CSV table of C-alpha atoms in Angstrom, one decimal:
chain,number,residue,atom,x,y,z
A,203,MET,CA,15.8,-4.2,-75.7
A,204,LEU,CA,17.7,-6.6,-78.0
A,205,VAL,CA,19.5,-8.1,-75.0
A,206,ALA,CA,16.3,-8.5,-73.1
A,207,LEU,CA,14.6,-10.2,-76.0
A,208,LEU,CA,17.5,-12.6,-76.6
A,209,ALA,CA,17.7,-13.3,-72.8
A,210,TYR,CA,14.0,-14.2,-72.7
A,211,LEU,CA,14.3,-16.5,-75.7
A,212,ILE,CA,17.4,-18.2,-74.3
A,213,ASP,CA,15.6,-18.8,-71.0
A,214,ARG,CA,12.5,-20.2,-72.8
A,215,ILE,CA,14.5,-22.5,-75.0
A,216,PHE,CA,17.2,-23.7,-72.6
A,217,GLY,CA,15.8,-23.0,-69.1
A,218,GLU,CA,18.1,-23.1,-66.1
A,219,PHE,CA,21.8,-23.8,-66.7
A,220,PRO,CA,23.6,-26.3,-64.5
A,221,ILE,CA,25.4,-23.7,-62.5
A,222,LYS,CA,25.2,-22.3,-59.0
A,223,HIS,CA,22.5,-19.7,-59.5
A,224,PRO,CA,23.4,-16.0,-58.7
A,225,VAL,CA,20.3,-15.8,-56.5
A,226,VAL,CA,21.8,-18.6,-54.4
A,227,TRP,CA,24.9,-16.5,-53.9
A,228,MET,CA,22.7,-13.5,-52.9
A,229,GLY,CA,20.8,-15.7,-50.5
A,230,GLU,CA,24.0,-16.9,-48.9
A,231,TYR,CA,25.2,-13.4,-48.4
A,232,ILE,CA,21.9,-12.4,-46.8
A,233,ALA,CA,22.0,-15.4,-44.5
A,234,TRP,CA,25.7,-14.6,-43.5
A,235,PHE,CA,24.9,-10.9,-42.9
A,236,GLU,CA,21.9,-11.9,-40.7
A,237,ARG,CA,23.9,-14.3,-38.7
A,238,ARG,CA,26.7,-11.8,-38.1
A,239,PHE,CA,25.0,-8.5,-37.8
A,240,TRP,CA,21.3,-9.0,-37.1
A,241,ARG,CA,19.7,-6.3,-34.9
A,242,ASP,CA,16.1,-5.4,-34.3
A,243,SER,CA,16.7,-2.3,-36.3
A,244,VAL,CA,15.5,-0.8,-39.5
A,245,PHE,CA,18.9,0.9,-40.0
A,246,VAL,CA,20.8,-2.4,-39.9
A,247,GLY,CA,18.3,-4.0,-42.2
A,248,ALA,CA,18.8,-1.1,-44.6
A,249,LEU,CA,22.6,-1.7,-44.5
A,250,LEU,CA,22.0,-5.3,-45.5
A,251,ALA,CA,19.9,-4.3,-48.5
A,252,LEU,CA,22.1,-1.5,-49.6
A,253,SER,CA,25.3,-3.5,-49.3
A,254,LEU,CA,24.0,-6.4,-51.3
A,255,ILE,CA,22.6,-4.1,-54.0
A,256,LEU,CA,25.9,-2.3,-54.2
A,257,ILE,CA,27.9,-5.5,-54.5
A,258,VAL,CA,25.7,-6.9,-57.4
A,259,ILE,CA,25.7,-3.6,-59.2
A,260,CYS,CA,29.5,-3.3,-59.0
A,261,LEU,CA,30.1,-6.9,-60.1
A,262,SER,CA,27.6,-6.7,-63.0
A,263,TRP,CA,29.1,-3.3,-64.0
A,264,LEU,CA,32.6,-4.8,-64.1
A,265,PHE,CA,31.3,-7.6,-66.2
A,266,VAL,CA,29.7,-5.1,-68.6
A,267,CYS,CA,33.0,-3.2,-68.8
A,268,GLY,CA,34.8,-6.5,-69.5
A,269,VAL,CA,32.6,-7.6,-72.4
A,270,GLY,CA,32.6,-4.1,-73.8
A,271,PHE,CA,36.0,-4.9,-75.4
A,272,LEU,CA,34.3,-7.7,-77.5
A,273,PRO,CA,32.8,-7.1,-81.0
A,274,HIS,CA,29.3,-5.7,-80.6
A,275,PHE,CA,27.5,-8.9,-81.7
A,276,ALA,CA,29.5,-10.9,-79.2
A,277,GLU,CA,29.0,-8.4,-76.4
A,278,VAL,CA,25.2,-8.6,-77.0
A,279,ALA,CA,25.2,-12.4,-77.1
A,280,VAL,CA,27.3,-12.9,-74.0
A,281,THR,CA,25.3,-10.3,-72.0
A,282,ALA,CA,22.0,-12.0,-73.1
A,283,VAL,CA,23.2,-15.4,-72.0
A,284,VAL,CA,24.3,-14.1,-68.6
A,285,SER,CA,21.1,-12.1,-68.2
A,286,SER,CA,19.0,-15.1,-69.1
A,287,VAL,CA,20.1,-16.7,-65.9
A,288,LEU,CA,18.2,-14.1,-63.9
A,289,ILE,CA,15.0,-14.8,-65.8
A,290,ALA,CA,12.8,-17.7,-64.8
A,291,ALA,CA,10.0,-17.9,-67.4
A,292,ASN,CA,10.8,-21.5,-68.4
A,293,MET,CA,11.1,-22.8,-64.8
A,294,LEU,CA,7.9,-20.9,-63.7
A,295,TYR,CA,5.9,-22.4,-66.6
A,296,ALA,CA,7.2,-25.9,-66.0
A,297,SER,CA,6.5,-25.7,-62.3
A,298,VAL,CA,2.9,-24.6,-62.7
A,299,LYS,CA,2.3,-27.1,-65.6
A,300,ASN,CA,3.8,-30.0,-63.5
A,301,ALA,CA,1.5,-29.1,-60.6
A,302,LEU,CA,-1.5,-29.1,-62.9
A,303,THR,CA,-0.7,-32.5,-64.2
A,304,ALA,CA,0.7,-34.1,-61.0
A,305,GLU,CA,-1.0,-37.2,-59.5
A,306,ASP,CA,-1.1,-35.5,-56.1
A,307,LYS,CA,-1.9,-31.9,-57.1
A,308,ARG,CA,-2.2,-30.7,-53.5
A,309,ALA,CA,1.3,-31.8,-52.6
A,310,ALA,CA,2.7,-30.3,-55.9
A,311,LEU,CA,0.9,-27.0,-55.2
A,312,GLY,CA,2.3,-27.1,-51.6
A,313,MET,CA,5.8,-26.8,-53.1
A,314,LEU,CA,4.8,-23.6,-54.8
A,315,VAL,CA,2.8,-21.7,-52.3
A,316,SER,CA,3.0,-21.0,-48.5
A,317,ARG,CA,-0.7,-21.8,-47.8
A,318,ASP,CA,-2.1,-25.1,-46.4
A,319,THR,CA,-3.2,-27.1,-49.5
A,320,ALA,CA,-4.5,-30.2,-47.7
A,321,ALA,CA,-8.2,-29.2,-47.9
A,322,LEU,CA,-8.3,-27.5,-51.3
A,323,ASP,CA,-10.6,-28.9,-53.9
A,324,GLU,CA,-9.9,-29.0,-57.7
A,325,SER,CA,-11.3,-25.5,-58.3
A,326,ASP,CA,-9.3,-24.0,-55.3
A,327,ILE,CA,-6.1,-25.7,-56.6
A,328,HIS,CA,-6.6,-24.1,-60.0
A,329,LYS,CA,-7.2,-20.7,-58.5
A,330,ALA,CA,-4.1,-21.0,-56.3
A,331,LEU,CA,-2.0,-21.9,-59.3
A,332,ILE,CA,-3.3,-19.0,-61.3
A,333,GLU,CA,-2.5,-16.6,-58.4
A,334,THR,CA,1.0,-17.9,-57.9
A,335,TYR,CA,1.7,-17.9,-61.6
A,336,ALA,CA,0.5,-14.3,-61.9
A,337,GLU,CA,2.5,-13.1,-58.9
A,338,ASN,CA,5.7,-14.9,-59.9
A,339,LEU,CA,5.2,-13.9,-63.6
A,340,ASN,CA,6.0,-10.4,-62.3
A,341,ASP,CA,8.8,-11.3,-60.0
A,342,ALA,CA,10.5,-13.9,-62.2
A,343,VAL,CA,9.9,-12.6,-65.7
A,344,ILE,CA,8.3,-9.2,-66.3
A,345,ALA,CA,10.1,-7.1,-63.7
A,346,PRO,CA,13.6,-8.6,-64.5
A,347,LEU,CA,13.0,-7.9,-68.2
A,348,PHE,CA,11.7,-4.4,-67.4
A,349,TYR,CA,14.9,-3.5,-65.5
A,350,LEU,CA,17.1,-5.3,-68.0
A,351,SER,CA,15.6,-3.2,-70.8
A,352,LEU,CA,15.8,0.0,-68.8
A,353,LEU,CA,19.2,-0.3,-67.0
A,354,GLY,CA,21.0,-3.3,-68.6
A,355,LEU,CA,22.7,-6.1,-66.6
A,356,PRO,CA,23.2,-4.0,-63.5
A,357,GLY,CA,19.5,-3.2,-63.5
A,358,ILE,CA,18.3,-6.8,-63.6
A,359,ALA,CA,20.9,-7.8,-61.1
A,360,ALA,CA,19.9,-5.1,-58.6
A,361,TYR,CA,16.2,-6.1,-59.0
A,362,LYS,CA,16.9,-9.7,-58.3
A,363,ALA,CA,18.9,-8.7,-55.2
A,364,ILE,CA,15.9,-6.6,-54.0
A,365,ASN,CA,13.5,-9.4,-54.7
A,366,THR,CA,15.7,-12.0,-53.0
A,367,LEU,CA,16.0,-9.7,-49.9
A,368,ASP,CA,12.2,-9.4,-49.8
A,369,SER,CA,11.7,-13.2,-50.0
A,370,MET,CA,14.1,-13.8,-47.2
A,371,VAL,CA,13.6,-11.0,-44.7
A,372,GLY,CA,10.6,-9.0,-45.9
A,373,TYR,CA,8.1,-10.5,-43.4
A,374,ARG,CA,6.0,-9.0,-40.6
A,375,THR,CA,7.3,-11.2,-37.8
A,376,ASP,CA,8.9,-10.4,-34.5
A,377,ARG,CA,12.4,-11.0,-36.0
A,378,TYR,CA,11.9,-9.2,-39.3
A,379,GLU,CA,9.4,-6.4,-38.6
A,380,LYS,CA,12.2,-3.9,-38.4
A,381,PHE,CA,15.1,-5.8,-39.8
A,382,GLY,CA,13.3,-6.5,-43.1
A,383,LYS,CA,11.2,-3.4,-43.4
A,384,PHE,CA,13.6,-1.5,-45.7
A,385,SER,CA,13.8,-4.6,-48.0
A,386,ALA,CA,10.1,-5.1,-48.1
A,387,ARG,CA,9.4,-1.4,-48.9
A,388,LEU,CA,12.2,-1.4,-51.5
A,389,ASP,CA,10.6,-4.4,-53.2
A,390,ASP,CA,7.2,-2.7,-53.3
A,391,ILE,CA,8.8,0.3,-55.0
A,392,ALA,CA,10.8,-1.7,-57.5
A,393,GLY,CA,7.8,-3.8,-58.4
A,394,PHE,CA,5.3,-1.0,-58.7
A,395,ILE,CA,5.5,-0.3,-62.4
A,396,PRO,CA,6.3,-3.9,-63.5
A,397,ALA,CA,3.4,-5.3,-61.5
A,398,ARG,CA,1.0,-3.0,-63.4
A,399,ILE,CA,2.5,-4.0,-66.7
A,400,THR,CA,2.1,-7.7,-65.7
A,401,ALA,CA,-1.6,-7.1,-64.8
A,402,LEU,CA,-2.2,-5.4,-68.2
A,403,LEU,CA,-0.5,-8.3,-70.0
A,404,ILE,CA,-2.6,-10.8,-68.1
A,405,ALA,CA,-5.8,-8.9,-68.9
A,406,LEU,CA,-4.8,-8.8,-72.6
A,407,GLY,CA,-3.9,-12.5,-72.5
């Protein structure tokens, strides 16, 4: 819980660090696997998901083992800094705020959502921003913090892998209906509890 709190504060204060984001590495692995092994098969899609999750859990576990030799305060601090990279509270807030204050709000909104924004009026734009903020609040902030608190660095890393898989292959299209089914269902399961926590926090807010 202390690591999660510190990670959240670090992200809110400093935002994104100028490094190649771990999610980018995950995305590159997914793209490579798809190019090399794609089949119209639930089984092959499951192999993609499980292999990526296993890789990120092993790497994060090795990191945890490595920093375990540090003094406790240093271990907590280093783990919090690394974990903060997998939280996007600062970036999400800034993105929505910039869209609200942009000169061309429709174009700015179009960078955040997949819908056609050309015909939206002011009220529709605000509704869409609230919806995308709420959805991404779960995916980018609450769920990562939930799994970080529950399972440590391997937990948040595994969740980000699942969420990245869903965002890249979890679509109901001819190409991904079977190949991405396992990833999409896994994301539904992983997000079930955090999404309800997010909804409760939004209601209280």
